[in-house]
Amino acid sequence: MKKILTLALVSSFLFTACGNDDDITPEPVNEQELITTVLVTFSPTAGGNDVIFMYKDMDGTGPNPPEITSGKLAANTMYNASVLLLNETKEENLTNPEYNITLEVAEEGAEHQLFYTLSNNPNLSFAYTDKDSNNKPIGLKAQAACGDASTGSLTITLRHKPNKSAAGVQNGDITNAGGETDVEVTFDVVIE
Amino acid sequence: MPLSFLTRCIFLILFVSLTTYSFSQDTCTLTISGKVTDEHSGEVLEYASVLLKGTSIGTMVDSNGNYELTNLCPGEYIIQCSHIGCISIYDTITLTKSITLNFYPEHHTKELKATIIKSNTIIRPNIYTYQPDPLFERKDIPLQNKLKSTPSVSLAQTGARISKPMVWGLYGNRLGIVQDGVIINDQQWGQDHAPAIDNNARSASLLYHPLKYSSETSAGIIDIISNRPYSGKKSLGGIVNRYYSSNGKNIGSSFELNATLDSLKGFRFNLYGDYSRGGDLKAPHYYLTNTGAANFTLSTIIGYKPTIKSKWDFELGIKNIRRENGVLQAAHIGNITDLKNALNSDTPLIVKDFSYEINNPRQVLSHDVLRLSVTYFNSPENPKYGAFTKIDYAYQDNTRKEFDIRRAGREGIPALDLNLQTHYLQVNTTHPMYGSTTNQLKTKDIQYGFNLTDETNINNPNTGIRPLIPNYESIKGGIYFIQKFTSLKNELEYALRYETKYLRAIKYNYLNELNEYTYNFNLPAASINYTRLLSSNTSVYTRAFYGNRSPGVNELFSEGLHQSVASIEEGDTGLKKETSVKLNLGVEHQAGLNYLFKAELYAHTLNNYIQIEAEDELRQTIQGAFPVFKYKQTDALLLGASASFEYTGKKIDLNILYRYLQGQDLSNHTYLSFMPNNVIRANMRYNNIRSINADTKRWSFKRIYAGLSTETVFKQKNYPKEGIITPPPATYTLVDVNVSYPYEFGNKTKLSLEVTADNIFNTEYRDYMDRLRYFAALPGRNILFNLRYNF
């Protein structure tokens, strides 16, 4: 029994001696795929001030609620809509691919598509104006046509690896798109 | 209802077997006699039994190891020699004259709680042990799937290829896995993390008293033995398997070699290796795209004991496991909208043609073990009064990489890359026959010692994704004392353990701020087991256990998105230890040599039981909305019952088991989630014996084995209604069939072909305990062809 106790003491000393020296401090992880912000810019085709919709969630899947703002769109007006996807934890520079995730999505356009889904009947419609390498829409750019004054909501969804050949998908219908959702944000829409 | 069904089955079988297998006895004057000695030490194995299967003829050997079976009729018999802690030996004989037959069972160094009272009455160990079938062992399925012959064991699955063992509904770090005396330390952070255990097992037992290893494993310990003691005799033998299974088009091989050579006196070798490669599995109506797998295991055990009477024994074990598993592609989804789409579809949303390719998402893991053990026996001259001291040291390196579907060419970069390194040390002393023998209640054996575990877990920071599990180190130390008393009809064992655990973790939170956490846990435990022999063939036992478990690292620190269930999982750094009190009551009745009945009742309370609970919150993120699940503590009560019946006949073996389990969440007045379904399993095997033609030197066709097994898994009705995504799947029944044709040549060499059909009726089913049940059914029919060569 005495032998055992001695052994126990010696080995526990050895263990703690080796154990405590370990440096387990992690290096910060460079989160390259995080998207913190979706910016939708509506530019009137006939000129005038841009209207900006913004969805911003700095803590990713964390508990802090997102910050959502949307401007008012003018009735019976045509807009060019463009979407920017940003990782605002990185250095702010639109040519920096770590900051401006849109660059990656555009580069892999054939594997991505954005969908503009409307609910509660706002008087609004979208038509894709960009193409991927297979001549199919990506949806980072679209033309938005506002009708008479109305309200409703707009959901913008980014799907990774959707089936762009499925029925309706090229026209912006998400029903048969499949794939995996990378972004899904909803804005209130007010057309005045 | 199920019990009465079971009772009816038992009576039916009793009736059939009694009418079919009674045979008349005429000129019955022949005898079989011989001696039973340990294969390795040559020592006499007292209390071994020799019996003729399917008859009531049997005996125990005497104190010199001799046995004699008299008044036998000419005919064919299967003779079985058994000893507790040994693998039973079967031999087929055609009896025309009296013969001498000696047996050399292989005896475990670690004798499981077997107490012998007097000849012909044995307190059976009351431990459920899996031993590979001496006739055929499948190598195409993981070891944990084979443990289902124990009523309390079930599996937590992630598809068909990834499974974790559960005992009475508990798994993960509540259930310890010990191989050759070393606790397996691997990364089991989630249900989709299978343990790194290999198929090189001579036996796997469910130990109910884990106190030699841990205070924390309240579900028990699965004790796997793959090493072999020193035989002192020259021997060379092995098994080679080649197999192909149709579902998944798996191709695999395994080999095992055991050698004790004259040229290397004192050394013993056990080499084991297996390799398999499979493609996409197929459910009855569609392929399960991206469910391919690759496995590789290599294990080398070298032992050295200078002579059979040496005081010292050394053993070195080196093991490498490599695994790659594809995860069902349709299970990789973005958010709750995608999950709803998947649930609304009867078939997976991604189904492609068969492929061997393993694409993302996939898991790649490696587990390497270096083990050294030294045994010192102080009294080889007078073994009954000696003491064994065994020192085990093990270094384990476990790496888990998970690859995900990612953007911008990052698919080759793992999304999770964790490395866990563990040092383990145990010093254990056993006095097998301690104390005086004059008292009526004598001390049978005492065991004491300590173990130390040091773990360091480091994340590779280059994944580009915030890790689910933080960097941490933990040091755990425990001391224990176990004592056993026996009298004529009683066996009492108690065990005490004290364990302390230190844990330090460092992580970045959601806002990239660095936080450090340290914990100290005191984890006492105690257990008491009492067995009483009511008559020569009936025993009852009671086991009580008290223990404490510290919260797991995933339970404390998990933070983030769980892709395949579209939910956010969050740990709680304020969790307290979980306290268990467990009670098992059992009865075992042996009727003649052919019938064995076992029943067990189980009750387990867990205060501060840690479980993952659905929150009311639906969290808005840029990826959409996700339900939030948090690790929380509640008071839980588990209640279970099992019954099993075994019949061993001359031509037919049969066993039937039933298990019932219910988990109650006492604090929230509901049921616990993810508790295994109630089940009935039945297994029948038929042996057709043909006599050997001694004149022909050709390979002689000797026996056919045919087996039929069924499993009915009942729909889980007791589940928490809150937070459930979809109700549990329906009751299902699966039928498996297997046939084996062995050819023997020479004395020992045997070639056999086994054909097995799993799920022969190609039944489509989903299982409540399968995490991928939302997305796809489990596999349909599978035909396995296995060619086995014993030498």
XYZ file of C-alpha atoms in Angstrom, chain A residues 1 3-4 7-8 11-12 15-16 18-20 22-38 55-64 66 101 104-105 108 112 158-161 179-185, chain B residues 332-335 337-338 341 389 391 405-411 423-425 427 429 448 450 452-454 456 458 461 463-467 471-473 475 502 504 506 508 510-511 514 560-561 563 568 570 619-624:
112
model
C 0.000 0.000 0.000
C 4.491 1.659 -2.480
C 1.263 2.511 -4.238
C 3.828 5.994 -6.823
C 0.572 7.913 -6.781
C 3.055 10.318 -10.808
C 0.481 12.926 -9.889
C 1.230 14.724 -14.426
C 0.478 18.142 -13.059
C 3.588 18.362 -17.551
C -0.061 19.274 -17.663
C 0.047 22.862 -16.498
C 0.429 23.483 -21.898
C -0.462 26.721 -23.548
C -4.013 26.295 -24.649
C -4.736 29.931 -25.499
C -6.418 29.807 -28.892
C -5.458 31.946 -31.825
C -8.408 33.980 -33.039
C -10.249 32.315 -35.865
C -10.364 34.189 -39.101
C -14.043 33.785 -39.967
C -13.925 34.070 -43.717
C -17.422 32.919 -44.451
C -19.322 34.942 -41.917
C -21.828 37.371 -43.372
C -22.772 40.100 -40.909
C -24.555 42.513 -43.195
C -26.894 42.513 -46.165
C -29.854 43.866 -42.176
C -26.916 43.725 -39.770
C -26.134 41.030 -37.161
C -22.606 41.355 -35.802
C -22.708 38.327 -33.478
C -23.713 35.730 -36.095
C -25.700 33.006 -34.389
C -25.237 34.786 -31.042
C -28.079 36.105 -28.907
C -27.995 39.822 -29.855
C -30.130 41.998 -35.652
C -18.457 38.585 -49.585
C -17.038 35.455 -53.753
C -20.691 34.947 -54.550
C -19.081 31.397 -57.888
C -25.444 30.729 -56.034
C -29.276 33.345 -50.925
C -29.095 29.672 -51.806
C -25.817 27.820 -52.164
C -25.820 25.080 -54.814
C -29.739 23.843 -52.072
C -28.680 25.254 -48.764
C -29.692 28.622 -47.363
C -26.751 30.949 -46.682
C -28.791 34.113 -46.181
C -32.453 34.628 -45.424
C -33.464 38.139 -44.333
C -27.013 19.298 -44.844
C -29.440 22.170 -44.687
C -29.309 25.895 -44.106
C -32.126 26.920 -41.812
C -37.190 26.680 -43.825
C -34.920 24.064 -45.422
C -38.938 21.423 -46.868
C 0.032 -5.174 -9.265
C 0.560 -0.512 -14.080
C -20.114 22.427 -47.923
C -18.383 25.816 -48.194
C -17.808 28.715 -50.523
C -14.784 29.886 -52.448
C -12.793 26.674 -52.723
C -12.708 26.126 -48.950
C -14.187 22.634 -49.203
C -2.108 10.564 -20.985
C -3.594 7.870 -18.815
C -2.002 6.087 -15.877
C -1.935 1.410 -10.903
C -3.404 -4.116 -7.039
C -7.327 -0.962 -4.887
C -5.632 4.924 -8.604
C -4.879 9.728 -13.559
C -5.967 11.256 -16.833
C -4.542 14.353 -18.453
C -5.427 18.554 -23.799
C -6.542 22.074 -29.204
C -7.369 27.959 -35.865
C -10.682 26.424 -40.153
C -12.166 29.883 -40.710
C -15.111 28.912 -38.502
C -15.536 29.537 -34.801
C -15.027 26.160 -33.077
C -9.379 24.618 -26.317
C -9.177 23.017 -22.914
C -7.085 20.951 -20.563
C -6.627 16.667 -15.134
C -9.746 20.133 -12.858
C -9.580 24.922 -17.776
C -10.287 29.276 -23.113
C -13.675 33.443 -27.892
C -19.734 35.577 -30.124
C -18.138 39.010 -30.120
C -11.358 35.979 -25.064
C -23.258 27.620 -32.642
C -25.199 26.125 -35.411
C -26.316 22.101 -39.471
C -28.534 26.636 -32.543
C -25.733 26.566 -26.594
C -33.514 33.264 -33.138
C -33.214 35.636 -36.097
C -29.873 35.428 -37.836
C -28.697 36.438 -41.249
C -29.147 32.786 -42.319
C -32.779 32.917 -41.297
